[in-house]
Coordinates of C-alpha atoms in Angstrom, one line a residue:
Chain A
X166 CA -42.8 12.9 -15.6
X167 CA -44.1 16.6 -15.3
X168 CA -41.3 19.0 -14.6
X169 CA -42.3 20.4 -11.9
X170 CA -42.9 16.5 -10.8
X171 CA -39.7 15.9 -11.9
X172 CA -38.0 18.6 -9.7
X173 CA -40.3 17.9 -6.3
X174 CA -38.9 14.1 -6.9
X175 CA -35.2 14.9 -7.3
X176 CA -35.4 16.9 -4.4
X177 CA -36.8 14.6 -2.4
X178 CA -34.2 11.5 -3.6
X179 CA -31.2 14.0 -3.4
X180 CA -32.3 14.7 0.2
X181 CA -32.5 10.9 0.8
X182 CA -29.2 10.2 -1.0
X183 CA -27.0 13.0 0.1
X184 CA -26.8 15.0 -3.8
X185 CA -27.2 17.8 -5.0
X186 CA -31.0 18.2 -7.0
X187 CA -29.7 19.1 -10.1
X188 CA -27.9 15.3 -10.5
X189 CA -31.2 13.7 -9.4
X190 CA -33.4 15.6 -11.6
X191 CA -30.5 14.6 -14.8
X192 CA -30.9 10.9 -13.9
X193 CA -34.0 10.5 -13.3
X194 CA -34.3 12.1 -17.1
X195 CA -31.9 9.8 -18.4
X196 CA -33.0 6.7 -16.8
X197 CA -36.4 7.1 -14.8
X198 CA -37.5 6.3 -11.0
X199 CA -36.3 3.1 -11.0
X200 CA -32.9 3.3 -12.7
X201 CA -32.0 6.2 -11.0
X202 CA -32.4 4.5 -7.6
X203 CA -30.6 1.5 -8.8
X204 CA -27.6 3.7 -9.7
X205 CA -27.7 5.6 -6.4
X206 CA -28.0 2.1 -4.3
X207 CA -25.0 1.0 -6.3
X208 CA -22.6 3.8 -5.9
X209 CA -22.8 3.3 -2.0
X210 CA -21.1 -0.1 -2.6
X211 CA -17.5 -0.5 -3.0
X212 CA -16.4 -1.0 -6.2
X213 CA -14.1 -4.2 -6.8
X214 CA -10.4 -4.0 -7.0
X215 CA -9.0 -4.9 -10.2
X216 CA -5.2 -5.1 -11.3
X217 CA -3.3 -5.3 -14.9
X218 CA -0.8 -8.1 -15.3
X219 CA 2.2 -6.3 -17.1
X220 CA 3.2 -8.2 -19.6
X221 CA 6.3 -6.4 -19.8
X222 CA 7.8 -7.4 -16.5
X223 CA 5.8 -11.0 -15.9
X224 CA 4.2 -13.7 -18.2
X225 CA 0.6 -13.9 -17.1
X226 CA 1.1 -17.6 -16.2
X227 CA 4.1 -16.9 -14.2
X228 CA 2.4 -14.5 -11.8
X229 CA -1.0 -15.9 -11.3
X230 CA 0.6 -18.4 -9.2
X231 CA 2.6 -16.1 -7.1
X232 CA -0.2 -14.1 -6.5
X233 CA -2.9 -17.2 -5.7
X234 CA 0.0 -18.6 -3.1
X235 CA -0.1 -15.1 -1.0
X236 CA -3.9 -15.4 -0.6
X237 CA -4.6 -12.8 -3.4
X238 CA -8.1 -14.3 -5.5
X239 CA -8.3 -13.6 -9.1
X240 CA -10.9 -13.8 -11.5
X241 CA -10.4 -13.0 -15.2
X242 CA -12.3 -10.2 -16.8
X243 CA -13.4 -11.5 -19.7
X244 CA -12.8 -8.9 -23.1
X245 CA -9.3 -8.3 -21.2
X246 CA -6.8 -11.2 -21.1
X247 CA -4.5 -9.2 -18.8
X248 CA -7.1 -7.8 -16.6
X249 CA -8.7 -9.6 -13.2
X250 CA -10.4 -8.5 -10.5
X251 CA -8.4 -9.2 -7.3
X252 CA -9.1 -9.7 -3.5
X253 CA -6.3 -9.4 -1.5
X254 CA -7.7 -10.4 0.9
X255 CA -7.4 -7.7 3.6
X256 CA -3.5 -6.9 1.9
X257 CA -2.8 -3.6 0.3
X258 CA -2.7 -4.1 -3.6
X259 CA 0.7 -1.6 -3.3
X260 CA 2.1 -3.0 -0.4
X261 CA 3.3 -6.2 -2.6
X262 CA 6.5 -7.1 -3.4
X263 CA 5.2 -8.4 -7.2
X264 CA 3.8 -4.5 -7.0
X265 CA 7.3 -2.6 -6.6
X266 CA 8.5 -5.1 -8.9
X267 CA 6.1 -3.3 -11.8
X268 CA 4.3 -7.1 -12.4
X269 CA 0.7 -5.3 -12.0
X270 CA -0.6 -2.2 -12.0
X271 CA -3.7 -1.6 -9.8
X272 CA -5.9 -0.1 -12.3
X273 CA -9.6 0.4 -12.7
X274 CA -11.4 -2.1 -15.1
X275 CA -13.1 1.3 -17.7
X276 CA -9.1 2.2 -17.6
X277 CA -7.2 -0.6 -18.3
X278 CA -10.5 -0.9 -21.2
X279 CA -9.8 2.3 -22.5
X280 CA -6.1 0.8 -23.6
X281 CA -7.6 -1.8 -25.7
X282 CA -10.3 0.2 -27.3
X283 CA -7.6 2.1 -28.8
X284 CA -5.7 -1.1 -30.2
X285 CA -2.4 0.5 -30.4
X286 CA -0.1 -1.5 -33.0
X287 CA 3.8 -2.4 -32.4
X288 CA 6.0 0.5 -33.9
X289 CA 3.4 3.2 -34.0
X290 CA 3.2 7.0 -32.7
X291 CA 0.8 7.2 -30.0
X292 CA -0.1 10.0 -28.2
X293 CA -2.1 9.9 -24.6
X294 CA -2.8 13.1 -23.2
X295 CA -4.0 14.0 -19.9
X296 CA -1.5 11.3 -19.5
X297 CA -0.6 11.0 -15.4
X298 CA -0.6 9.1 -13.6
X299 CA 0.1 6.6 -16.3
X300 CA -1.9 4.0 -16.0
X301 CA -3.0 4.0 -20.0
X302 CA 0.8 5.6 -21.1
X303 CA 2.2 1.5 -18.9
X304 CA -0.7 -0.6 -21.0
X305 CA -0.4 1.3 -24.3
X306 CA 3.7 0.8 -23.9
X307 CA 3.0 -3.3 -22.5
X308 CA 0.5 -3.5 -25.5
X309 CA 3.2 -2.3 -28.1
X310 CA 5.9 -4.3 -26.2
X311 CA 7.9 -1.5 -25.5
X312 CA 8.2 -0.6 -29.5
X313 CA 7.5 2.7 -31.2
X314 CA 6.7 5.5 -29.1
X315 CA 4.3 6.7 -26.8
X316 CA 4.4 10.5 -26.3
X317 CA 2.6 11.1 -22.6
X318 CA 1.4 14.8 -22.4
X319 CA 0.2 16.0 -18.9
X320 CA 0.5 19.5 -17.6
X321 CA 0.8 18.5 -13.6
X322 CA 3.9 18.5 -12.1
X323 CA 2.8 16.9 -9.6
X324 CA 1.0 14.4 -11.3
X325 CA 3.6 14.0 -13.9
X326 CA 6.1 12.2 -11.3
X327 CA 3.4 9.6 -10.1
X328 CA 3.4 8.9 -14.2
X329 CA 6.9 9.0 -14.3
X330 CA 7.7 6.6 -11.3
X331 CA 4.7 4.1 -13.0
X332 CA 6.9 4.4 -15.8
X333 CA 9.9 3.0 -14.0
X334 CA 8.6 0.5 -12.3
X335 CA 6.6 -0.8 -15.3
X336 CA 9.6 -1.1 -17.4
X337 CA 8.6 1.3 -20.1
X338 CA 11.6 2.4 -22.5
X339 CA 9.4 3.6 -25.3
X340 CA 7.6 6.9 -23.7
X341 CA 8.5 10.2 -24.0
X342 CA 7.1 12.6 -20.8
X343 CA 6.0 15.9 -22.1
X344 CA 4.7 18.5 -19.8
X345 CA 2.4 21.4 -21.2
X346 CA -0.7 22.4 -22.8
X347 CA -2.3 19.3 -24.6
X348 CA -4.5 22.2 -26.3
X349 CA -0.9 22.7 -28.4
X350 CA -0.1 19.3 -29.7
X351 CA -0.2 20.3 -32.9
X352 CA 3.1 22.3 -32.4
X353 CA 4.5 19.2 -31.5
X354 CA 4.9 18.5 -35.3
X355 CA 4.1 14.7 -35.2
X356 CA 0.9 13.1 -36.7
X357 CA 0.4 10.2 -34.4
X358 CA -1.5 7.3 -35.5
X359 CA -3.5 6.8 -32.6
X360 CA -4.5 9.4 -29.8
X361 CA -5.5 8.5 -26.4
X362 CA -7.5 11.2 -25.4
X363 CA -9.1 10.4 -21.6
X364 CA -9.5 13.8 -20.8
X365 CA -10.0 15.7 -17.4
X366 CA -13.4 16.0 -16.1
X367 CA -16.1 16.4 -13.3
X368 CA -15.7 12.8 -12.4
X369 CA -19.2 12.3 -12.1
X370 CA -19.0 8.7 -12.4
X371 CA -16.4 8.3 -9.6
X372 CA -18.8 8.1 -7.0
X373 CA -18.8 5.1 -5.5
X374 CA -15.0 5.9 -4.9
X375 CA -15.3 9.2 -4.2
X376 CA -18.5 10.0 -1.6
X377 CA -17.8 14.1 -1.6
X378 CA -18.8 14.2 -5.4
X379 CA -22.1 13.9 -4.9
X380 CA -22.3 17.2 -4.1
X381 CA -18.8 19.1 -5.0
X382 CA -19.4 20.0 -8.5
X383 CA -22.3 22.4 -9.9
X384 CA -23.8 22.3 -13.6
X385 CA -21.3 24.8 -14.2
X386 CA -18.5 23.0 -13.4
X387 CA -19.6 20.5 -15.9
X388 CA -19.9 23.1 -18.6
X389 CA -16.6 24.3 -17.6
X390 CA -15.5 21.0 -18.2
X391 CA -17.2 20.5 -21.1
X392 CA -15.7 23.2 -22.9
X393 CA -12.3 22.0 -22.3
X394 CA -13.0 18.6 -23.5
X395 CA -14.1 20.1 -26.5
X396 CA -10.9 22.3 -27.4
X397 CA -9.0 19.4 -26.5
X398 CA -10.5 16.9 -28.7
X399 CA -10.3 20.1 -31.1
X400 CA -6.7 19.9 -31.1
X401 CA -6.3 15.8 -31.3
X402 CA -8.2 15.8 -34.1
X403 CA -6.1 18.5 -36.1
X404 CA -3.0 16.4 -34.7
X405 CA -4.1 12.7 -35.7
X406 CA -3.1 11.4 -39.1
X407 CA -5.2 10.5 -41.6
X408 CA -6.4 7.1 -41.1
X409 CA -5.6 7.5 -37.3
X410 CA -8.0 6.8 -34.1
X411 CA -8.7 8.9 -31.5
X412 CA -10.3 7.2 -28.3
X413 CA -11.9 10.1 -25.4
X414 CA -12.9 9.0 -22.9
X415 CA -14.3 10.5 -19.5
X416 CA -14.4 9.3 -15.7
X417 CA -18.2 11.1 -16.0
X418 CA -21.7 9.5 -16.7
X419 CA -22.4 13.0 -17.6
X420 CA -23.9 13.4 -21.3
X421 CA -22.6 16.7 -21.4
X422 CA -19.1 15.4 -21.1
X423 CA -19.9 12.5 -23.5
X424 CA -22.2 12.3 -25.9
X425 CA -22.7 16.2 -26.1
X426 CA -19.1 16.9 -26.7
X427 CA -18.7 13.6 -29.0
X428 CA -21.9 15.5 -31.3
X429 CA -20.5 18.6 -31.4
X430 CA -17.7 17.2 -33.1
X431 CA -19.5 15.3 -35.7
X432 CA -21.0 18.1 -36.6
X433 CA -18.1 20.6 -37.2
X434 CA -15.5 17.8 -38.9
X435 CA -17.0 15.8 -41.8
X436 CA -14.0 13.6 -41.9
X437 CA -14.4 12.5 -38.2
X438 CA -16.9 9.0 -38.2
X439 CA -17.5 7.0 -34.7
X440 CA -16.0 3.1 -35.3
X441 CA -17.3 0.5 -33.4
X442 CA -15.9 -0.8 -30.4
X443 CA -14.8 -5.1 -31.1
X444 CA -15.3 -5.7 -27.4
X445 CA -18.1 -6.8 -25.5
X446 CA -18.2 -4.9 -22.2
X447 CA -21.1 -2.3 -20.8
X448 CA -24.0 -0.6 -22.3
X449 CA -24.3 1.9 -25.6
X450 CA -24.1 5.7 -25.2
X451 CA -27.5 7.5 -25.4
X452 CA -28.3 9.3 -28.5
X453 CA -31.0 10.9 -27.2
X454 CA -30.0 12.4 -23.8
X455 CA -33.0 14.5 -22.4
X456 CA -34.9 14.2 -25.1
X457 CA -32.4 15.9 -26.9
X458 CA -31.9 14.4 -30.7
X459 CA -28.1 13.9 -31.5
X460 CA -26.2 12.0 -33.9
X461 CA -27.5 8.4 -34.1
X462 CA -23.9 7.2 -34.1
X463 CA -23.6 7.5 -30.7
X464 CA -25.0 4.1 -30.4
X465 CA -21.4 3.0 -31.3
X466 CA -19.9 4.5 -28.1
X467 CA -20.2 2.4 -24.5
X468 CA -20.5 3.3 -21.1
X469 CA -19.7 1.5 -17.4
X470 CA -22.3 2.2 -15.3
X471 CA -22.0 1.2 -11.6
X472 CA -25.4 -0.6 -11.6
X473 CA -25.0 -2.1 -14.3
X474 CA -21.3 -3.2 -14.6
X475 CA -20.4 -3.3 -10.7
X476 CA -17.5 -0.6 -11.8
X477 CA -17.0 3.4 -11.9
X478 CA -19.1 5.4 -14.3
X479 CA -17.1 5.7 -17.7
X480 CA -17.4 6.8 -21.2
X481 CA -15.6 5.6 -24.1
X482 CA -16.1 6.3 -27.6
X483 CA -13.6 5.5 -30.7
X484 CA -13.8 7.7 -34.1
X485 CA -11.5 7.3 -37.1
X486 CA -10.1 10.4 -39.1
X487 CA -10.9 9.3 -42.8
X488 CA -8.2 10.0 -45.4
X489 CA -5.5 8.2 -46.5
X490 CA -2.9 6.6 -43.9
X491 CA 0.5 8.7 -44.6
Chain B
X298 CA 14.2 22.7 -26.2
X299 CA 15.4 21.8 -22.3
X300 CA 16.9 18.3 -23.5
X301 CA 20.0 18.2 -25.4
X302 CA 22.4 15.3 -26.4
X303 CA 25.3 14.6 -24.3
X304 CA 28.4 15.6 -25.2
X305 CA 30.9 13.5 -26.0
X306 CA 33.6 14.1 -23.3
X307 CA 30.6 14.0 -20.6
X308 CA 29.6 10.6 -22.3
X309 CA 32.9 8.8 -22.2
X310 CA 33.4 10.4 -18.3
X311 CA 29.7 8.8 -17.3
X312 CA 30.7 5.3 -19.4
X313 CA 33.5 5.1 -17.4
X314 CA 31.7 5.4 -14.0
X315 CA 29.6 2.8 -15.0
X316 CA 31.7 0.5 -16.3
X317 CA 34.0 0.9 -13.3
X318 CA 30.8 0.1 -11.5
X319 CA 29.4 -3.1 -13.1
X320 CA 32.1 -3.7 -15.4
X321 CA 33.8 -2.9 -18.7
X322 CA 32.5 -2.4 -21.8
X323 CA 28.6 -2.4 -20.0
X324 CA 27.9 1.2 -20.9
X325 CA 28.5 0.2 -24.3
X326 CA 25.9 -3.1 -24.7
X327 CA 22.9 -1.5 -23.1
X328 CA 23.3 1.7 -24.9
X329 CA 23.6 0.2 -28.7
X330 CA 21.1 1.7 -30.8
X331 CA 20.5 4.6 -28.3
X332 CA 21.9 7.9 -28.2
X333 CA 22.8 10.0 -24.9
X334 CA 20.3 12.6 -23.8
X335 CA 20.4 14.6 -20.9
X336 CA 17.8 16.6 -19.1
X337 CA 18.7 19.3 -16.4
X338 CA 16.8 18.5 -13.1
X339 CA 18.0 20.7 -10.2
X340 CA 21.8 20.6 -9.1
X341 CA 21.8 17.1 -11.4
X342 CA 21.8 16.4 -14.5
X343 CA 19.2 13.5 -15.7
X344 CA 20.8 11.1 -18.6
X345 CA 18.0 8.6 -21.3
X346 CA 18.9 6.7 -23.6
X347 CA 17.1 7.5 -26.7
X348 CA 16.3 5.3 -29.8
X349 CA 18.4 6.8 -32.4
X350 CA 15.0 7.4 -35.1
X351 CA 13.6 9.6 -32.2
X352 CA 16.5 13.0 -32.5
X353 CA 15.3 14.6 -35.3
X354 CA 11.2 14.5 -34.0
X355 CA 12.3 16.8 -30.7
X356 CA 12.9 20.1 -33.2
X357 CA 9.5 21.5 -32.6
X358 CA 9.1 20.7 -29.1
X359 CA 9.7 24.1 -27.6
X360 CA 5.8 24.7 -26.3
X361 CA 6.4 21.4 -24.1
X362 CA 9.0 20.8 -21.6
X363 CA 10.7 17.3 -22.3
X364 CA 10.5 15.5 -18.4
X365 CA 11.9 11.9 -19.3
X366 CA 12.3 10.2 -22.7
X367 CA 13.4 6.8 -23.3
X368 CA 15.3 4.8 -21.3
X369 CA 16.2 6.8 -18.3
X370 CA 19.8 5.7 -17.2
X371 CA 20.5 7.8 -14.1
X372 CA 21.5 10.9 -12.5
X373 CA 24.7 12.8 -12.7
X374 CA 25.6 15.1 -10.2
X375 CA 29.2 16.4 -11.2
X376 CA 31.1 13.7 -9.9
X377 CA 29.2 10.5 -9.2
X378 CA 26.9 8.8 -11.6
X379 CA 23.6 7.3 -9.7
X380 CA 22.8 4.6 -11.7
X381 CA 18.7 4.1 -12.1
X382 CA 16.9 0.8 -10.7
X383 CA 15.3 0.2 -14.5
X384 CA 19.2 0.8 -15.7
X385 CA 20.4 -1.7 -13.3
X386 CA 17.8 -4.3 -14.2
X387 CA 19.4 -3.8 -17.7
X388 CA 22.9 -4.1 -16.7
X389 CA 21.9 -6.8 -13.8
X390 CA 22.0 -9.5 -16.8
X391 CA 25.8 -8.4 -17.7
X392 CA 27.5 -8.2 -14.7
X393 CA 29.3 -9.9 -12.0
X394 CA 28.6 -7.3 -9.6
X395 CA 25.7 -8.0 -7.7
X396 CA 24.7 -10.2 -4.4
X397 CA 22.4 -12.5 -4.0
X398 CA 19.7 -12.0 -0.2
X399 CA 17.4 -14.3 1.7
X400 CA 13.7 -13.9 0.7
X401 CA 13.5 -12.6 4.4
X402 CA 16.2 -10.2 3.9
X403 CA 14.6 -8.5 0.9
X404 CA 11.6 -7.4 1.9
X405 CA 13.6 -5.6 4.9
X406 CA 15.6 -4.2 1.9
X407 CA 12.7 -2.7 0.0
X408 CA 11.6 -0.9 2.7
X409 CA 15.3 0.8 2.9
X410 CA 17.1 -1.1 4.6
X411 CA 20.4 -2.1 4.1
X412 CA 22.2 -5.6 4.2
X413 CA 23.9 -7.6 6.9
X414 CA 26.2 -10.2 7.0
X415 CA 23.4 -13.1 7.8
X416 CA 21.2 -12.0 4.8
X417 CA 23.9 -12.9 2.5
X418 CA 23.1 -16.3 0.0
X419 CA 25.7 -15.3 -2.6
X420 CA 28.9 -12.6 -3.1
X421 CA 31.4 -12.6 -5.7
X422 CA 34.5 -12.8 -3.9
X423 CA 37.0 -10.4 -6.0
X424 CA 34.3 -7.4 -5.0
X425 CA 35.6 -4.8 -2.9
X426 CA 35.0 -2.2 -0.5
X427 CA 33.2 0.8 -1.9
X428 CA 32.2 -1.4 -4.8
X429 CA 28.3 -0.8 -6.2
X430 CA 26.4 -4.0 -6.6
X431 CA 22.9 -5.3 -8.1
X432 CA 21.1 -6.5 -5.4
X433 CA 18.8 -9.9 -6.1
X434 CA 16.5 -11.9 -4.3
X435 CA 16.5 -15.6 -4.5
X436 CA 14.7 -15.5 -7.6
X437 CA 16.9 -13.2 -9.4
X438 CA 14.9 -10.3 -9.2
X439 CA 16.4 -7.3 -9.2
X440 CA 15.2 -5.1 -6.0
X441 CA 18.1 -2.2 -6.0
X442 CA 21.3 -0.9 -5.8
X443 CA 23.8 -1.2 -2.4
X444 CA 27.1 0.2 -2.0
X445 CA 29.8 -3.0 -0.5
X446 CA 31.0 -1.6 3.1
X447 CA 33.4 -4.5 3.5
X448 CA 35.9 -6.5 1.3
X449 CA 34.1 -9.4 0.0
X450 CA 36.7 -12.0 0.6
X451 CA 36.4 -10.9 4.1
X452 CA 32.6 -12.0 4.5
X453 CA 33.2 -14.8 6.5
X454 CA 34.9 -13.3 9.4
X455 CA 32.1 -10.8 10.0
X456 CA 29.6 -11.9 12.4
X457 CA 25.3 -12.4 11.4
X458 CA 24.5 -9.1 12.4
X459 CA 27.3 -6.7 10.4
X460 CA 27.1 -4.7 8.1
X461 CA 28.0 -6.1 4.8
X462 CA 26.2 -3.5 1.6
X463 CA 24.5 -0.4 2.0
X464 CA 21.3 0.6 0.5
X465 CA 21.6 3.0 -2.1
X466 CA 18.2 2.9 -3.8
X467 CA 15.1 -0.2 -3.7
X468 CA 12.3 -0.8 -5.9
X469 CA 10.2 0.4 -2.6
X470 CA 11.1 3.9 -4.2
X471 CA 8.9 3.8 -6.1
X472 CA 6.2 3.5 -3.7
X473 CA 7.5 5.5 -0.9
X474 CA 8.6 8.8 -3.5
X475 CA 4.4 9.3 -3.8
X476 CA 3.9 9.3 -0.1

């Protein structure tokens, strides 16, 4: 498609859909007429509610049960043996009593992903920052059964006691709540082994949740964004020991939050590689946003895509730190 | 760094609230491996227990404010010790301080509401008034905290609708304390 083709069309499909140009005339570049349509049909739909059995609290035999006898229907995601998708059935997912009790944690499906893509092992340092309201800090903790630490970073007081009271209720003894600049880990003085890094951004693939998104953020926003992400992967990657895993991940469909950032990256630190991802859950990242060339890695990284996956746009990419494990 | 460990005399004053609470030598079972941390938070003081390995990592820590760490045991506010609801699940497998409430009962109880006479399924007798118990469900799940407003051995002359345990603090907390 022409550009000036290209820009008549977004226009008119932004008009249609209620966004602003500029995100038409990106998707229609990074996945053509028909894609794009299919993606903007999609994120009118309601995405499906999904929960985390907690582990730490519950056996996941022990609360399928419960739930199944208070109307609640669950079907098991299939790379996530704790995750399900969950109707209930008219109910509020908080309002139940196996909910105060910390047995689940209402969580999106790319979330409660994001946990297990980063494979934390019993006994480890983690770090997670950006870390409220602690859906990720609960799994990484349940995955590690409450051994080693996890150090939760966020810089939101407000935000930092919805991660705090998650903590709580989930039963997790092996966090430590930190509230500051994640830009300044490295002061910090601990080389964690793995670092959770789902950082703050346009939330670009939120909309299906959130309608007003479609037109509340401008390009610049996203560069604003953008740079952030950057000096905050900056400053995992001078953290992380050698050996370790950083995970970053996004809440945007944005290339210039993902698979931009990811190559800028590559290119500065020689001893940063992309690792595959074991499980088998949405599409690969695009290499070639735009028609723009980057590292051919980025096949390695996945994305959720509402039309594709029936959940919120998400990014996730994994990358080792090579050197020797300390 | 805004977290410090507790100091001894402080320690052995907040052991023996909670061990006059839920019973003796508690304070000293949950908090094996762990040392004492407290955490200023407004007129109170916040108290974790920490895994011992952790003490030396916090050196460097001064660009970050420490919020919680560990196990967080409770609040103390200079004279009282307010014991928290993941504390109390700890303790709620050592002690005979607790009663036992109708399934009907607790939900009333998560929402904040405290317990009368015909919720009642189980009470240890020798409790008394003022006394802090663990509250349960039928199913042994722990759902809060209540403070005893009568004798226990006095239960059975109070009629269904009195007043037997106050509500201190539920697991609805969690819930209602993000609006």
């Amino acid at each position: 498609m022409q550009r000036k083709e290209l820009r008549s069309k977004a226009k008119e499909i932004a008009k249609e859909y209620g966004y602003l140009p500029y995100m038409i005339e990106r998707y229609l570049s990074l996945w053509g007429e028909d894609g794009t349509k299919q993606f903007l049909e999609s994120c009118e739909e309601p995405i499906r509610t999904a929960i985390r059995i907690n582990q730490l609290r519950i056996e996941i035999d022990d609360l399928i049960p419960r739930l199944k006898e208070k109307g609640v229907h669950l079907q098991q995601i299939p790379w996530l043996k704790e995750g399900f998708w969950a109707d209930f059935s008219g109910y509020s997912p908080g309002a139940l009593f196996e909910h105060m009790l910390g047995y689940y944690y209402v969580q999106g499906v790319p979330s409660m992903t994001v946990s297990r893509v980063l494979g934390p092992q019993s006994h480890e340092t983690i770090m997670d920052l950006a870390a409220a309201p602690g859906g990720k800090t609960t799994h990484i903790a349940q995955i590690m059964q409450n051994t080693g630490k996890v150090i939760a970073i966020d810089q939101d007081r407000l935000r930092i006691t919805s991660l705090e009271s998650n903590i709580q209720r989930c039963g997790v003894i092996n966090s430590v709540v930190l509230r500051g600049d994640a830009r300044k880990i490295e002061q910090l003085g601990i080389r964690p082994n793995r670092i959770m890094l789902d950082a703050p951004c346009s939330g670009e693939g939120l909309i299906p949740i959130d309608a007003s998104r479609k037109t509340s953020k401008s390009m610049a926003d996203i560069r604003y964004c953008a740079t952030r992400q950057e000096e905050m992967m900056e400053a995992a990657i001078s953290t992380l020991a050698p050996g370790g895993i950083l995970v970053y991940s996004t809440c945007s469909i944005a290339p210039e939050e993902n698979e931009f950032v990811i190559d800028n990256i590559l290119r500065k630190h020689e001893e940063v590689k992309l690792s595959k991802i074991e499980l088998e859950f949405g599409s690969q990242g695009i290499c070639d946003p735009y028609g723009v060339e980057l590292d051919q890695s980025l096949k390695l990284t996945r994305r959720f895509l509402p039309h594709k996956d029936g959940t919120e746009g998400f990014f996730i990419s994994k990358m080792v730190k090579e050197g020797e494990s300390e | 760094m805004n977290a410090k460990l507790v100091e001894p005399d402080l320690w052995r004053e907040i052991s023996q609230i909670i061990d006059r609470d839920f019973g003796q030598d508690i304070t000293r079972k949950i908090s094996i491996g762990f040392a004492p941390f407290e955490i200023p938070r407004g007129k109170n003081i916040a108290m974790y227990l920490v895994p011992m390995s952790w003490i030396d990592l916090m050196d460097n820590w001064n660009a970050f404010s420490i919020q919680s760490m560990g196990l967080w045991l409770g609040d103390y506010d200079g004279t009282d010790f307010k014991i928290s609801l993941l504390a109390a699940q700890k303790i709620a497998e050592d002690t005979s301080a607790y009663i036992i409430i109708s399934s009907h009962s607790a939900e009333a109880f998560t929402y904040g509401r405290s317990i009368l006479k015909e919720s009642v399924i189980e009470l240890n007798e020798q409790l008394t008034r003022g006394q802090k118990v663990i509250v349960f469900n039928e199913e042994h799940e722990c759902l809060g905290i209540a403070l005893l407003s009568i004798d226990a051995n006095k239960l059975n002359r109070l009629g269904p609708d009195k007043l037997v345990a106050k509500n201190l603090v539920d697991i609805g907390w969690y819930i209602r304390r993000l609006g």
